[in-house]
PDB file of C-alpha atoms in Angstrom:
ATOM      1  CA  GLU B 203      40.093 100.074  22.187  1.00  0.00           C
ATOM      2  CA  PRO B 204      40.209 104.764  22.862  1.00  0.00           C
ATOM      3  CA  GLU B 205      41.692 105.589  25.255  1.00  0.00           C
ATOM      4  CA  VAL B 206      42.992 108.786  27.551  1.00  0.00           C
ATOM      5  CA  THR B 207      45.837 110.502  26.733  1.00  0.00           C
ATOM      6  CA  GLN B 208      48.222 112.964  28.357  1.00  0.00           C
ATOM      7  CA  THR B 209      50.558 115.798  27.749  1.00  0.00           C
ATOM      8  CA  PRO B 210      53.205 115.607  28.240  1.00  0.00           C
ATOM      9  CA  SER B 211      54.778 112.543  29.910  1.00  0.00           C
ATOM     10  CA  HIS B 212      57.420 114.366  32.103  1.00  0.00           C
ATOM     11  CA  GLN B 213      57.794 118.107  33.084  1.00  0.00           C
ATOM     12  CA  VAL B 214      60.113 119.194  34.983  1.00  0.00           C
ATOM     13  CA  THR B 215      60.058 122.640  36.649  1.00  0.00           C
ATOM     14  CA  GLN B 216      61.494 124.944  38.706  1.00  0.00           C
ATOM     15  CA  MET B 217      59.539 125.686  42.053  1.00  0.00           C
ATOM     16  CA  GLY B 218      57.138 129.009  41.726  1.00  0.00           C
ATOM     17  CA  GLN B 219      56.527 128.794  37.741  1.00  0.00           C
ATOM     18  CA  GLU B 220      53.012 126.429  36.336  1.00  0.00           C
ATOM     19  CA  VAL B 221      52.751 123.857  34.625  1.00  0.00           C
ATOM     20  CA  ILE B 222      49.899 122.821  31.863  1.00  0.00           C
ATOM     21  CA  LEU B 223      49.932 119.268  32.079  1.00  0.00           C
ATOM     22  CA  ARG B 224      47.267 118.250  29.111  1.00  0.00           C
ATOM     23  CA  CYS B 225      44.627 115.422  29.034  1.00  0.00           C
ATOM     24  CA  VAL B 226      42.037 113.668  25.761  1.00  0.00           C
ATOM     25  CA  PRO B 227      39.605 112.204  27.945  1.00  0.00           C
ATOM     26  CA  ILE B 228      37.576 109.237  25.764  1.00  0.00           C
ATOM     27  CA  SER B 229      35.780 111.211  23.062  1.00  0.00           C
ATOM     28  CA  ASN B 230      32.080 109.951  24.273  1.00  0.00           C
ATOM     29  CA  HIS B 231      32.755 109.955  27.916  1.00  0.00           C
ATOM     30  CA  LEU B 232      30.934 113.522  29.893  1.00  0.00           C
ATOM     31  CA  TYR B 233      32.939 113.291  33.512  1.00  0.00           C
ATOM     32  CA  PHE B 234      36.795 114.566  33.782  1.00  0.00           C
ATOM     33  CA  TYR B 235      38.470 114.119  37.172  1.00  0.00           C
ATOM     34  CA  TRP B 236      42.365 114.230  37.325  1.00  0.00           C
ATOM     35  CA  TYR B 237      44.178 112.640  40.732  1.00  0.00           C
ATOM     36  CA  ARG B 238      48.346 112.282  41.826  1.00  0.00           C
ATOM     37  CA  GLN B 239      50.127 110.370  43.157  1.00  0.00           C
ATOM     38  CA  ILE B 240      52.898 110.671  44.823  1.00  0.00           C
ATOM     39  CA  LEU B 241      55.510 108.013  44.915  1.00  0.00           C
ATOM     40  CA  GLY B 242      55.049 105.789  46.785  1.00  0.00           C
ATOM     41  CA  GLN B 243      51.878 106.300  48.152  1.00  0.00           C
ATOM     42  CA  LYS B 244      48.708 106.271  47.198  1.00  0.00           C
ATOM     43  CA  VAL B 245      46.723 107.517  44.396  1.00  0.00           C
ATOM     44  CA  GLU B 246      43.926 110.678  45.256  1.00  0.00           C
ATOM     45  CA  PHE B 247      41.915 111.945  44.596  1.00  0.00           C
ATOM     46  CA  LEU B 248      41.766 115.446  42.887  1.00  0.00           C
ATOM     47  CA  VAL B 249      38.603 116.852  41.719  1.00  0.00           C
ATOM     48  CA  SER B 250      35.685 115.905  38.979  1.00  0.00           C
ATOM     49  CA  PHE B 251      35.011 118.503  36.083  1.00  0.00           C
ATOM     50  CA  TYR B 252      30.912 118.020  34.575  1.00  0.00           C
ATOM     51  CA  ASN B 253      29.398 120.391  32.377  1.00  0.00           C
ATOM     52  CA  ASN B 254      31.997 122.900  32.505  1.00  0.00           C
ATOM     53  CA  GLU B 255      32.435 123.293  36.129  1.00  0.00           C
ATOM     54  CA  ILE B 256      33.635 121.407  39.138  1.00  0.00           C
ATOM     55  CA  SER B 257      31.997 118.579  40.452  1.00  0.00           C
ATOM     56  CA  GLU B 258      34.310 118.081  43.309  1.00  0.00           C
ATOM     57  CA  LYS B 259      36.950 118.929  45.318  1.00  0.00           C
ATOM     58  CA  SER B 260      39.267 118.031  47.766  1.00  0.00           C
ATOM     59  CA  GLU B 261      41.062 119.328  50.302  1.00  0.00           C
ATOM     60  CA  ILE B 262      44.238 119.280  48.153  1.00  0.00           C
ATOM     61  CA  PHE B 263      42.830 121.419  45.627  1.00  0.00           C
ATOM     62  CA  ASP B 264      43.132 124.708  46.835  1.00  0.00           C
ATOM     63  CA  ASP B 265      43.326 127.735  44.497  1.00  0.00           C
ATOM     64  CA  GLN B 266      47.214 127.212  43.725  1.00  0.00           C
ATOM     65  CA  PHE B 267      45.540 124.195  41.189  1.00  0.00           C
ATOM     66  CA  SER B 268      42.750 125.202  38.324  1.00  0.00           C
ATOM     67  CA  VAL B 269      41.154 123.303  35.706  1.00  0.00           C
ATOM     68  CA  GLU B 270      39.823 123.890  32.423  1.00  0.00           C
ATOM     69  CA  ARG B 271      37.821 122.127  29.023  1.00  0.00           C
ATOM     70  CA  PRO B 272      39.663 124.868  26.341  1.00  0.00           C
ATOM     71  CA  ASP B 273      37.639 122.649  23.622  1.00  0.00           C
ATOM     72  CA  GLY B 274      35.719 119.853  23.286  1.00  0.00           C
ATOM     73  CA  SER B 275      39.009 117.535  23.263  1.00  0.00           C
ATOM     74  CA  ASN B 276      40.809 118.586  26.055  1.00  0.00           C
ATOM     75  CA  PHE B 277      40.663 119.210  29.366  1.00  0.00           C
ATOM     76  CA  THR B 278      43.398 120.554  31.734  1.00  0.00           C
ATOM     77  CA  LEU B 279      45.232 121.151  35.175  1.00  0.00           C
ATOM     78  CA  LYS B 280      47.003 123.990  35.626  1.00  0.00           C
ATOM     79  CA  ILE B 281      49.083 124.437  38.652  1.00  0.00           C
ATOM     80  CA  ARG B 282      50.563 127.914  39.085  1.00  0.00           C
ATOM     81  CA  SER B 283      53.920 128.709  41.786  1.00  0.00           C
ATOM     82  CA  THR B 284      54.562 124.672  41.837  1.00  0.00           C
ATOM     83  CA  LYS B 285      55.936 123.897  45.564  1.00  0.00           C
ATOM     84  CA  LEU B 286      58.394 120.977  45.764  1.00  0.00           C
ATOM     85  CA  GLU B 287      56.180 119.054  46.965  1.00  0.00           C
ATOM     86  CA  ASP B 288      53.819 118.338  44.482  1.00  0.00           C
ATOM     87  CA  SER B 289      56.504 116.449  42.403  1.00  0.00           C
ATOM     88  CA  ALA B 290      54.200 113.944  41.787  1.00  0.00           C
ATOM     89  CA  MET B 291      52.680 111.720  38.886  1.00  0.00           C
ATOM     90  CA  TYR B 292      49.279 113.517  37.721  1.00  0.00           C
ATOM     91  CA  PHE B 293      46.860 111.180  36.256  1.00  0.00           C
ATOM     92  CA  CYS B 294      43.452 112.170  34.218  1.00  0.00           C
ATOM     93  CA  ALA B 295      39.871 110.356  34.334  1.00  0.00           C
ATOM     94  CA  SER B 296      37.312 110.321  31.723  1.00  0.00           C
ATOM     95  CA  SER B 297      33.741 107.318  32.270  1.00  0.00           C
ATOM     96  CA  GLU B 298      30.872 108.114  30.325  1.00  0.00           C
ATOM     97  CA  PRO B 299      27.786 108.920  31.801  1.00  0.00           C
ATOM     98  CA  LEU B 300      25.039 106.854  32.626  1.00  0.00           C
ATOM     99  CA  ARG B 301      21.507 107.212  31.276  1.00  0.00           C
ATOM    100  CA  GLY B 302      19.646 108.676  34.149  1.00  0.00           C
ATOM    101  CA  GLY B 303      22.116 110.995  34.957  1.00  0.00           C
ATOM    102  CA  GLY B 304      24.989 110.620  37.346  1.00  0.00           C
ATOM    103  CA  PRO B 305      28.176 109.078  36.010  1.00  0.00           C
ATOM    104  CA  TYR B 306      29.349 105.529  34.876  1.00  0.00           C
ATOM    105  CA  ASN B 307      31.305 104.670  37.975  1.00  0.00           C
ATOM    106  CA  GLU B 308      34.226 102.843  35.560  1.00  0.00           C
ATOM    107  CA  GLN B 309      37.060 105.317  35.440  1.00  0.00           C
ATOM    108  CA  PHE B 310      39.501 105.052  32.408  1.00  0.00           C
ATOM    109  CA  PHE B 311      43.628 106.367  33.227  1.00  0.00           C
ATOM    110  CA  GLY B 312      45.724 108.756  31.280  1.00  0.00           C
ATOM    111  CA  PRO B 313      49.236 107.125  31.037  1.00  0.00           C
ATOM    112  CA  GLY B 314      50.408 110.380  33.755  1.00  0.00           C
ATOM    113  CA  THR B 315      52.805 113.238  34.178  1.00  0.00           C
ATOM    114  CA  ARG B 316      54.870 112.600  36.031  1.00  0.00           C
ATOM    115  CA  LEU B 317      55.929 116.043  36.942  1.00  0.00           C
ATOM    116  CA  THR B 318      59.638 116.564  38.832  1.00  0.00           C
ATOM    117  CA  VAL B 319      59.137 120.241  40.759  1.00  0.00           C
ATOM    118  CA  LEU B 320      63.309 121.093  41.580  1.00  0.00           C
TER     119      LEU B 320
ATOM    120  CA  GLY C 177      35.307 111.717  54.391  1.00  0.00           C
ATOM    121  CA  GLU C 178      35.210 107.985  52.748  1.00  0.00           C
ATOM    122  CA  ASN C 179      38.981 105.660  54.107  1.00  0.00           C
ATOM    123  CA  VAL C 180      39.813 102.196  51.786  1.00  0.00           C
ATOM    124  CA  GLU C 181      42.382 100.394  54.191  1.00  0.00           C
ATOM    125  CA  GLN C 182      44.035  98.123  52.714  1.00  0.00           C
ATOM    126  CA  HIS C 183      46.434  95.531  53.375  1.00  0.00           C
ATOM    127  CA  PRO C 184      48.745  93.696  53.312  1.00  0.00           C
ATOM    128  CA  SER C 185      50.542  96.170  51.632  1.00  0.00           C
ATOM    129  CA  THR C 186      53.068  93.386  49.331  1.00  0.00           C
ATOM    130  CA  LEU C 187      51.934  90.261  49.078  1.00  0.00           C
ATOM    131  CA  SER C 188      54.852  87.248  47.263  1.00  0.00           C
ATOM    132  CA  VAL C 189      53.338  84.038  46.178  1.00  0.00           C
ATOM    133  CA  GLN C 190      54.750  81.387  44.152  1.00  0.00           C
ATOM    134  CA  GLU C 191      53.217  81.405  40.785  1.00  0.00           C
ATOM    135  CA  GLY C 192      50.392  78.422  40.954  1.00  0.00           C
ATOM    136  CA  ASP C 193      49.261  79.803  44.252  1.00  0.00           C
ATOM    137  CA  SER C 194      46.546  82.029  45.490  1.00  0.00           C
ATOM    138  CA  ALA C 195      46.718  85.623  46.393  1.00  0.00           C
ATOM    139  CA  VAL C 196      43.965  87.431  48.494  1.00  0.00           C
ATOM    140  CA  ILE C 197      44.208  90.916  48.671  1.00  0.00           C
ATOM    141  CA  LYS C 198      41.331  92.601  51.406  1.00  0.00           C
ATOM    142  CA  CYS C 199      39.776  96.153  51.599  1.00  0.00           C
ATOM    143  CA  THR C 200      37.849  97.904  54.652  1.00  0.00           C
ATOM    144  CA  TYR C 201      35.728 100.854  54.095  1.00  0.00           C
ATOM    145  CA  SER C 202      33.620 103.850  56.499  1.00  0.00           C
ATOM    146  CA  ASP C 203      31.271 104.992  54.269  1.00  0.00           C
ATOM    147  CA  SER C 204      28.045 103.028  53.984  1.00  0.00           C
ATOM    148  CA  ALA C 205      26.795 104.837  51.904  1.00  0.00           C
ATOM    149  CA  SER C 206      29.997 103.431  48.884  1.00  0.00           C
ATOM    150  CA  ASN C 207      28.340 101.530  46.764  1.00  0.00           C
ATOM    151  CA  TYR C 208      31.177 100.863  44.635  1.00  0.00           C
ATOM    152  CA  PHE C 209      34.505  99.174  43.984  1.00  0.00           C
ATOM    153  CA  PRO C 210      37.168  98.422  41.640  1.00  0.00           C
ATOM    154  CA  TRP C 211      39.894  97.142  42.240  1.00  0.00           C
ATOM    155  CA  TYR C 212      43.259  98.187  39.584  1.00  0.00           C
ATOM    156  CA  LYS C 213      45.997  97.402  38.602  1.00  0.00           C
ATOM    157  CA  GLN C 214      48.884  99.382  37.483  1.00  0.00           C
ATOM    158  CA  GLU C 215      52.724  98.015  36.461  1.00  0.00           C
ATOM    159  CA  LEU C 216      55.511  99.509  37.273  1.00  0.00           C
ATOM    160  CA  GLY C 217      55.219 102.971  35.521  1.00  0.00           C
ATOM    161  CA  LYS C 218      52.117 102.676  33.513  1.00  0.00           C
ATOM    162  CA  ARG C 219      48.430 103.496  33.931  1.00  0.00           C
ATOM    163  CA  PRO C 220      45.886 102.127  37.429  1.00  0.00           C
ATOM    164  CA  GLN C 221      43.799  99.931  34.534  1.00  0.00           C
ATOM    165  CA  LEU C 222      41.299  98.258  36.098  1.00  0.00           C
ATOM    166  CA  ILE C 223      40.626  94.272  36.437  1.00  0.00           C
ATOM    167  CA  ILE C 224      37.136  93.601  38.362  1.00  0.00           C
ATOM    168  CA  ASP C 225      34.699  95.580  39.867  1.00  0.00           C
ATOM    169  CA  ILE C 226      31.905  95.409  41.854  1.00  0.00           C
ATOM    170  CA  ARG C 227      28.255  97.157  42.928  1.00  0.00           C
ATOM    171  CA  SER C 228      26.551  96.896  46.001  1.00  0.00           C
ATOM    172  CA  ASN C 229      23.894  94.958  44.631  1.00  0.00           C
ATOM    173  CA  VAL C 230      25.554  91.713  44.409  1.00  0.00           C
ATOM    174  CA  GLY C 231      28.432  89.634  47.078  1.00  0.00           C
ATOM    175  CA  GLU C 232      30.223  87.766  44.620  1.00  0.00           C
ATOM    176  CA  LYS C 233      31.656  88.441  40.958  1.00  0.00           C
ATOM    177  CA  LYS C 234      33.525  86.276  39.402  1.00  0.00           C
ATOM    178  CA  ASP C 235      36.109  86.780  35.981  1.00  0.00           C
ATOM    179  CA  GLN C 236      38.748  84.288  34.965  1.00  0.00           C
ATOM    180  CA  ARG C 237      40.985  83.192  37.729  1.00  0.00           C
ATOM    181  CA  ILE C 238      39.430  87.458  39.870  1.00  0.00           C
ATOM    182  CA  ALA C 239      37.198  86.668  42.195  1.00  0.00           C
ATOM    183  CA  VAL C 240      35.997  89.637  44.369  1.00  0.00           C
ATOM    184  CA  THR C 241      33.667  89.515  47.492  1.00  0.00           C
ATOM    185  CA  LEU C 242      32.151  92.549  49.014  1.00  0.00           C
ATOM    186  CA  ASN C 243      30.511  92.113  53.139  1.00  0.00           C
ATOM    187  CA  LYS C 244      28.285  94.705  52.850  1.00  0.00           C
ATOM    188  CA  THR C 245      27.906  94.847  57.084  1.00  0.00           C
ATOM    189  CA  ALA C 246      31.049  94.207  57.108  1.00  0.00           C
ATOM    190  CA  LYS C 247      32.391  96.952  55.352  1.00  0.00           C
ATOM    191  CA  HIS C 248      34.853  94.935  53.666  1.00  0.00           C
ATOM    192  CA  PHE C 249      35.538  93.597  50.346  1.00  0.00           C
ATOM    193  CA  SER C 250      38.724  91.451  49.193  1.00  0.00           C
ATOM    194  CA  LEU C 251      40.181  90.589  45.913  1.00  0.00           C
ATOM    195  CA  HIS C 252      41.056  86.869  45.007  1.00  0.00           C
ATOM    196  CA  ILE C 253      42.945  85.655  42.169  1.00  0.00           C
ATOM    197  CA  THR C 254      43.752  81.994  41.868  1.00  0.00           C
ATOM    198  CA  GLU C 255      46.557  80.139  39.905  1.00  0.00           C
ATOM    199  CA  THR C 256      49.335  83.165  40.413  1.00  0.00           C
ATOM    200  CA  GLN C 257      51.526  84.072  37.070  1.00  0.00           C
ATOM    201  CA  PRO C 258      55.001  86.302  37.198  1.00  0.00           C
ATOM    202  CA  GLU C 259      52.246  88.394  35.098  1.00  0.00           C
ATOM    203  CA  ASP C 260      49.595  88.625  38.175  1.00  0.00           C
ATOM    204  CA  SER C 261      52.876  90.641  39.882  1.00  0.00           C
ATOM    205  CA  ALA C 262      52.081  94.154  39.917  1.00  0.00           C
ATOM    206  CA  VAL C 263      51.141  96.969  42.557  1.00  0.00           C
ATOM    207  CA  TYR C 264      46.481  96.229  43.005  1.00  0.00           C
ATOM    208  CA  PHE C 265      44.695  99.049  44.297  1.00  0.00           C
ATOM    209  CA  CYS C 266      41.154  98.916  46.097  1.00  0.00           C
ATOM    210  CA  ALA C 267      38.544 101.819  45.850  1.00  0.00           C
ATOM    211  CA  ALA C 268      35.622 103.026  46.526  1.00  0.00           C
ATOM    212  CA  SER C 269      32.754 105.721  44.852  1.00  0.00           C
ATOM    213  CA  LYS C 270      29.965 106.788  46.094  1.00  0.00           C
ATOM    214  CA  GLY C 271      27.663 105.706  42.143  1.00  0.00           C
ATOM    215  CA  ARG C 272      26.692 109.025  41.711  1.00  0.00           C
ATOM    216  CA  SER C 273      28.437 111.899  43.565  1.00  0.00           C
ATOM    217  CA  TYR C 274      30.053 112.187  40.343  1.00  0.00           C
ATOM    218  CA  GLY C 275      32.072 108.918  40.577  1.00  0.00           C
ATOM    219  CA  LYS C 276      34.984 109.869  42.922  1.00  0.00           C
ATOM    220  CA  LEU C 277      37.471 107.301  43.784  1.00  0.00           C
ATOM    221  CA  THR C 278      38.777 107.165  46.794  1.00  0.00           C
ATOM    222  CA  PHE C 279      41.618 104.771  46.462  1.00  0.00           C
ATOM    223  CA  GLY C 280      43.407 101.445  49.550  1.00  0.00           C
ATOM    224  CA  GLN C 281      47.382 102.498  49.787  1.00  0.00           C
ATOM    225  CA  GLY C 282      47.828  99.116  47.517  1.00  0.00           C
ATOM    226  CA  THR C 283      49.232  95.767  47.882  1.00  0.00           C
ATOM    227  CA  ILE C 284      52.737  95.177  45.697  1.00  0.00           C
ATOM    228  CA  LEU C 285      52.294  91.539  44.531  1.00  0.00           C
ATOM    229  CA  THR C 286      54.780  88.950  43.500  1.00  0.00           C
ATOM    230  CA  VAL C 287      54.435  86.029  41.778  1.00  0.00           C
ATOM    231  CA  HIS C 288      57.674  83.682  41.541  1.00  0.00           C
ATOM    232  CA  PRO C 289      57.720  81.384  38.826  1.00  0.00           C
TER     233      PRO C 289
END
């Protein structure tokens, strides 16, 4: 069964550094998402992406964050100048389109990247 | 925006008992309600979902009910087994708004043998 993959599984960085988290969505999916989960807290939506542009973003997703689909398979989240509070598990998710437009609601999650900012 | 509240935060049951987790949502336009199971250190995995055009859905030992009037939905697990132990998250989405999921706080379910 196809799965969303993410790399790296764990990233440790110094405060102020830039990190890029990578995701490979399921191949026929067209809608892509990033969520984060601070330890012990709920999963929070960051951004959705479709047709090479951001569809929606949350208040968390400020100018520090950016997303990109650099090629036909990868979907990346860049965090510039990381802060201590960016430490969290970051999940990528993807979903396939419904006929007639709009995403098929089921989202498939990747295994996550644990980001630790020191 | 949408707000999803989930209760209880922890739930401990004996093997074979039933477990019920409840969620409420705020946005009446939400029309899709998935439940995810997350085992320690692993990805959230969809276990069951329900759309607003039905009131109940069942899949073996798992069922979900939806009350649109009251804006709440519940997960029911019958004949619980130790492998059901995990964190369960409810979520809500307004279907065609690019599928953004708003999650509840999660319920840690522990099934004792």
